[in-house]
């Protein structure tokens, strides 16, 4: 076999060379099979030591009987042990979607049972029930037969790569690329100060991302952090990489220049979600620009949460002609944001608010032709283009040893995502 393969390789590498000589031998041997009785006997003996493995997931309606039935376990001793053990019963029964694996012998007697569930973002619990005595033993009390052991272990992380192009909406693209929702939400969140997904997303925009997939003992246990992304919108590449400095407990997202993507302001007062993504930006029927209109309108269903784009103090939370139920938030440097036509207020005048805090819900109070949020940005009470708001702030910038470590990771990251687009990092300008 090896010789033949070698010959084939040779033939490919030098077509004009003479064909190698292949010699074939025919071999005949008379086999003497053992009698049927002996064969049967050996199969039966093997069966005694046979171990079978079966896997299932728990259901919230499970009883010991229903679970054993699905797992093909037929073991009264094991059943009574589980019923009597509070710790095991509580974690195995009445919980849904927990992976459970069993090992049984040829008689379907339980040899071991493994149950896992996630304990935190990075750990899972493994509960193992192991049979100590052989199933044939005469033990009456199942407590002496089984031993229960519980341990908390770190989830195993693998990195996944995904890439997609936008045809209709961001979520249609992430669905098509089988990117989990939790990762899609992180993508929108990470670029929340860079890209106003409600307004600027176009067909043909594309993105590439790296994210963590978590598993426990080989079982998929969900997804972790978005590790990095490149989002090419209108030909400009926005990049984000998760970076945690040595000794730091938490990391942040940075562009590849080492500037934090967390800014003083978010790009939009509505979180980009599956619900809001279907709503196109609307212009006032007559006044087609923000200048004439003095703001940006975001169409969204009544009740959609409205968030302040930056930290500040609520100046007004009340009814005004035209604007309806309106919230004014004063930020530093005489900057103010205005949120109008609200249905409900979630803040009061005088209250301090953090960036991203819920301040009200979308409505159609005042002069509104349909449910939408009217959003304004003012500096010293002069109207400014709200789409420039996210750039009005200075980010955290890495330096020294952290920057050196960051640069090394950034190089690897660019290779991993196979980046080709021109960077949008240079476009970031700061007002100070
Ligand atoms: Zn408006």
PDB file of C-alpha atoms in Angstrom, residues 270-405:
ATOM      1  CA  UNK A 270     -32.080  53.453  21.140  1.00  0.00           C
ATOM      2  CA  UNK A 271     -30.258  50.184  21.640  1.00  0.00           C
ATOM      3  CA  UNK A 272     -29.864  48.371  18.369  1.00  0.00           C
ATOM      4  CA  UNK A 273     -31.902  45.222  18.698  1.00  0.00           C
ATOM      5  CA  UNK A 274     -33.935  42.755  16.695  1.00  0.00           C
ATOM      6  CA  UNK A 275     -37.023  44.883  17.431  1.00  0.00           C
ATOM      7  CA  UNK A 276     -35.661  48.277  16.444  1.00  0.00           C
ATOM      8  CA  UNK A 277     -33.571  46.977  13.516  1.00  0.00           C
ATOM      9  CA  UNK A 278     -36.636  46.628  11.280  1.00  0.00           C
ATOM     10  CA  UNK A 279     -37.444  50.331  11.558  1.00  0.00           C
ATOM     11  CA  UNK A 280     -35.942  52.604   8.990  1.00  0.00           C
ATOM     12  CA  UNK A 281     -34.864  56.076   9.869  1.00  0.00           C
ATOM     13  CA  UNK A 282     -37.611  58.554   9.094  1.00  0.00           C
ATOM     14  CA  UNK A 283     -37.408  62.131   7.947  1.00  0.00           C
ATOM     15  CA  UNK A 284     -40.017  64.714   8.605  1.00  0.00           C
ATOM     16  CA  UNK A 285     -42.397  64.641   5.578  1.00  0.00           C
ATOM     17  CA  UNK A 286     -41.528  68.209   4.565  1.00  0.00           C
ATOM     18  CA  UNK A 287     -38.234  68.968   6.277  1.00  0.00           C
ATOM     19  CA  UNK A 288     -35.863  66.360   4.979  1.00  0.00           C
ATOM     20  CA  UNK A 289     -32.706  67.132   6.941  1.00  0.00           C
ATOM     21  CA  UNK A 290     -31.761  67.346  10.594  1.00  0.00           C
ATOM     22  CA  UNK A 291     -30.886  71.035  10.107  1.00  0.00           C
ATOM     23  CA  UNK A 292     -34.368  72.114   9.178  1.00  0.00           C
ATOM     24  CA  UNK A 293     -35.823  69.554  11.512  1.00  0.00           C
ATOM     25  CA  UNK A 294     -33.342  70.231  14.334  1.00  0.00           C
ATOM     26  CA  UNK A 295     -33.038  66.572  15.207  1.00  0.00           C
ATOM     27  CA  UNK A 296     -33.143  62.966  14.148  1.00  0.00           C
ATOM     28  CA  UNK A 297     -36.289  60.841  14.297  1.00  0.00           C
ATOM     29  CA  UNK A 298     -36.063  57.173  15.139  1.00  0.00           C
ATOM     30  CA  UNK A 299     -39.148  55.136  14.304  1.00  0.00           C
ATOM     31  CA  UNK A 300     -39.790  52.470  16.895  1.00  0.00           C
ATOM     32  CA  UNK A 301     -42.792  50.789  18.495  1.00  0.00           C
ATOM     33  CA  UNK A 302     -44.437  52.456  21.488  1.00  0.00           C
ATOM     34  CA  UNK A 303     -42.717  51.291  24.660  1.00  0.00           C
ATOM     35  CA  UNK A 304     -39.230  50.809  23.156  1.00  0.00           C
ATOM     36  CA  UNK A 305     -36.679  51.772  25.840  1.00  0.00           C
ATOM     37  CA  UNK A 306     -34.933  55.137  25.369  1.00  0.00           C
ATOM     38  CA  UNK A 307     -31.452  55.561  26.862  1.00  0.00           C
ATOM     39  CA  UNK A 308     -29.467  58.689  27.590  1.00  0.00           C
ATOM     40  CA  UNK A 309     -26.441  58.775  25.281  1.00  0.00           C
ATOM     41  CA  UNK A 310     -24.228  60.190  28.008  1.00  0.00           C
ATOM     42  CA  UNK A 311     -23.782  60.825  31.706  1.00  0.00           C
ATOM     43  CA  UNK A 312     -25.475  63.971  32.964  1.00  0.00           C
ATOM     44  CA  UNK A 313     -28.238  65.621  34.944  1.00  0.00           C
ATOM     45  CA  UNK A 314     -31.911  65.670  33.923  1.00  0.00           C
ATOM     46  CA  UNK A 315     -32.907  69.322  33.399  1.00  0.00           C
ATOM     47  CA  UNK A 316     -36.474  68.681  32.238  1.00  0.00           C
ATOM     48  CA  UNK A 317     -38.763  65.661  32.428  1.00  0.00           C
ATOM     49  CA  UNK A 318     -42.212  66.965  31.528  1.00  0.00           C
ATOM     50  CA  UNK A 319     -44.698  68.007  28.852  1.00  0.00           C
ATOM     51  CA  UNK A 320     -43.881  70.761  26.344  1.00  0.00           C
ATOM     52  CA  UNK A 321     -45.866  71.933  23.346  1.00  0.00           C
ATOM     53  CA  UNK A 322     -44.787  70.193  20.156  1.00  0.00           C
ATOM     54  CA  UNK A 323     -42.198  67.987  21.843  1.00  0.00           C
ATOM     55  CA  UNK A 324     -44.822  66.240  23.995  1.00  0.00           C
ATOM     56  CA  UNK A 325     -43.351  64.320  26.925  1.00  0.00           C
ATOM     57  CA  UNK A 326     -39.734  65.359  26.762  1.00  0.00           C
ATOM     58  CA  UNK A 327     -36.490  64.793  28.668  1.00  0.00           C
ATOM     59  CA  UNK A 328     -33.546  67.220  28.529  1.00  0.00           C
ATOM     60  CA  UNK A 329     -30.233  65.850  29.806  1.00  0.00           C
ATOM     61  CA  UNK A 330     -27.423  68.333  30.510  1.00  0.00           C
ATOM     62  CA  UNK A 331     -23.924  66.941  30.002  1.00  0.00           C
ATOM     63  CA  UNK A 332     -20.584  68.601  30.603  1.00  0.00           C
ATOM     64  CA  UNK A 333     -19.269  71.442  28.370  1.00  0.00           C
ATOM     65  CA  UNK A 334     -22.737  73.025  27.948  1.00  0.00           C
ATOM     66  CA  UNK A 335     -23.870  70.046  25.895  1.00  0.00           C
ATOM     67  CA  UNK A 336     -27.481  68.893  26.074  1.00  0.00           C
ATOM     68  CA  UNK A 337     -29.458  66.042  24.564  1.00  0.00           C
ATOM     69  CA  UNK A 338     -33.234  66.095  24.058  1.00  0.00           C
ATOM     70  CA  UNK A 339     -35.572  63.079  23.846  1.00  0.00           C
ATOM     71  CA  UNK A 340     -39.112  63.906  22.688  1.00  0.00           C
ATOM     72  CA  UNK A 341     -42.610  62.405  22.104  1.00  0.00           C
ATOM     73  CA  UNK A 342     -42.055  59.930  24.969  1.00  0.00           C
ATOM     74  CA  UNK A 343     -44.778  57.633  26.187  1.00  0.00           C
ATOM     75  CA  UNK A 344     -43.430  57.186  29.723  1.00  0.00           C
ATOM     76  CA  UNK A 345     -40.815  58.907  31.878  1.00  0.00           C
ATOM     77  CA  UNK A 346     -38.284  56.827  33.785  1.00  0.00           C
ATOM     78  CA  UNK A 347     -36.454  59.803  35.345  1.00  0.00           C
ATOM     79  CA  UNK A 348     -37.241  63.011  37.229  1.00  0.00           C
ATOM     80  CA  UNK A 349     -35.839  66.538  36.846  1.00  0.00           C
ATOM     81  CA  UNK A 350     -32.667  67.018  38.883  1.00  0.00           C
ATOM     82  CA  UNK A 351     -31.699  63.376  38.743  1.00  0.00           C
ATOM     83  CA  UNK A 352     -28.181  62.240  37.787  1.00  0.00           C
ATOM     84  CA  UNK A 353     -28.035  59.691  34.962  1.00  0.00           C
ATOM     85  CA  UNK A 354     -25.270  57.396  33.716  1.00  0.00           C
ATOM     86  CA  UNK A 355     -24.530  56.704  30.059  1.00  0.00           C
ATOM     87  CA  UNK A 356     -27.006  54.200  28.656  1.00  0.00           C
ATOM     88  CA  UNK A 357     -29.460  54.626  31.553  1.00  0.00           C
ATOM     89  CA  UNK A 358     -33.149  54.127  30.773  1.00  0.00           C
ATOM     90  CA  UNK A 359     -34.868  57.537  30.782  1.00  0.00           C
ATOM     91  CA  UNK A 360     -38.223  56.789  29.157  1.00  0.00           C
ATOM     92  CA  UNK A 361     -40.033  54.903  26.436  1.00  0.00           C
ATOM     93  CA  UNK A 362     -40.943  55.722  22.840  1.00  0.00           C
ATOM     94  CA  UNK A 363     -44.395  57.257  22.335  1.00  0.00           C
ATOM     95  CA  UNK A 364     -46.293  59.702  20.101  1.00  0.00           C
ATOM     96  CA  UNK A 365     -47.087  62.551  22.468  1.00  0.00           C
ATOM     97  CA  UNK A 366     -47.008  66.146  21.178  1.00  0.00           C
ATOM     98  CA  UNK A 367     -46.804  66.850  17.457  1.00  0.00           C
ATOM     99  CA  UNK A 368     -46.024  63.356  16.320  1.00  0.00           C
ATOM    100  CA  UNK A 369     -47.447  61.691  13.235  1.00  0.00           C
ATOM    101  CA  UNK A 370     -46.655  58.203  14.551  1.00  0.00           C
ATOM    102  CA  UNK A 371     -44.648  56.506  17.286  1.00  0.00           C
ATOM    103  CA  UNK A 372     -41.053  57.709  17.125  1.00  0.00           C
ATOM    104  CA  UNK A 373     -38.275  59.242  19.148  1.00  0.00           C
ATOM    105  CA  UNK A 374     -37.217  62.766  18.234  1.00  0.00           C
ATOM    106  CA  UNK A 375     -33.599  63.245  19.336  1.00  0.00           C
ATOM    107  CA  UNK A 376     -31.640  66.509  19.491  1.00  0.00           C
ATOM    108  CA  UNK A 377     -28.104  67.466  20.379  1.00  0.00           C
ATOM    109  CA  UNK A 378     -27.347  71.040  21.456  1.00  0.00           C
ATOM    110  CA  UNK A 379     -24.207  72.892  22.473  1.00  0.00           C
ATOM    111  CA  UNK A 380     -24.977  76.084  24.462  1.00  0.00           C
ATOM    112  CA  UNK A 381     -28.552  75.617  23.224  1.00  0.00           C
ATOM    113  CA  UNK A 382     -27.461  75.754  19.570  1.00  0.00           C
ATOM    114  CA  UNK A 383     -28.707  72.822  17.482  1.00  0.00           C
ATOM    115  CA  UNK A 384     -25.928  70.472  16.303  1.00  0.00           C
ATOM    116  CA  UNK A 385     -26.036  67.497  13.967  1.00  0.00           C
ATOM    117  CA  UNK A 386     -26.818  64.600  16.328  1.00  0.00           C
ATOM    118  CA  UNK A 387     -24.937  62.179  14.092  1.00  0.00           C
ATOM    119  CA  UNK A 388     -21.662  63.842  15.169  1.00  0.00           C
ATOM    120  CA  UNK A 389     -22.330  63.315  18.842  1.00  0.00           C
ATOM    121  CA  UNK A 390     -20.339  60.127  19.359  1.00  0.00           C
ATOM    122  CA  UNK A 391     -17.191  61.849  18.136  1.00  0.00           C
ATOM    123  CA  UNK A 392     -17.518  64.672  20.670  1.00  0.00           C
ATOM    124  CA  UNK A 393     -15.504  62.826  23.206  1.00  0.00           C
ATOM    125  CA  UNK A 394     -12.009  61.744  24.129  1.00  0.00           C
ATOM    126  CA  UNK A 395     -11.428  58.029  24.634  1.00  0.00           C
ATOM    127  CA  UNK A 396      -9.073  56.243  27.021  1.00  0.00           C
ATOM    128  CA  UNK A 397      -5.765  55.760  25.203  1.00  0.00           C
ATOM    129  CA  UNK A 398      -3.335  52.942  26.017  1.00  0.00           C
ATOM    130  CA  UNK A 399       0.313  53.781  26.592  1.00  0.00           C
ATOM    131  CA  UNK A 400       3.577  52.248  27.783  1.00  0.00           C
ATOM    132  CA  UNK A 401       3.777  48.524  28.466  1.00  0.00           C
ATOM    133  CA  UNK A 402       0.031  48.089  27.942  1.00  0.00           C
ATOM    134  CA  UNK A 403       0.322  49.628  24.469  1.00  0.00           C
ATOM    135  CA  UNK A 404       3.236  47.331  23.571  1.00  0.00           C
ATOM    136  CA  UNK A 405       1.252  44.266  24.631  1.00  0.00           C
TER     137      UNK A 405
END
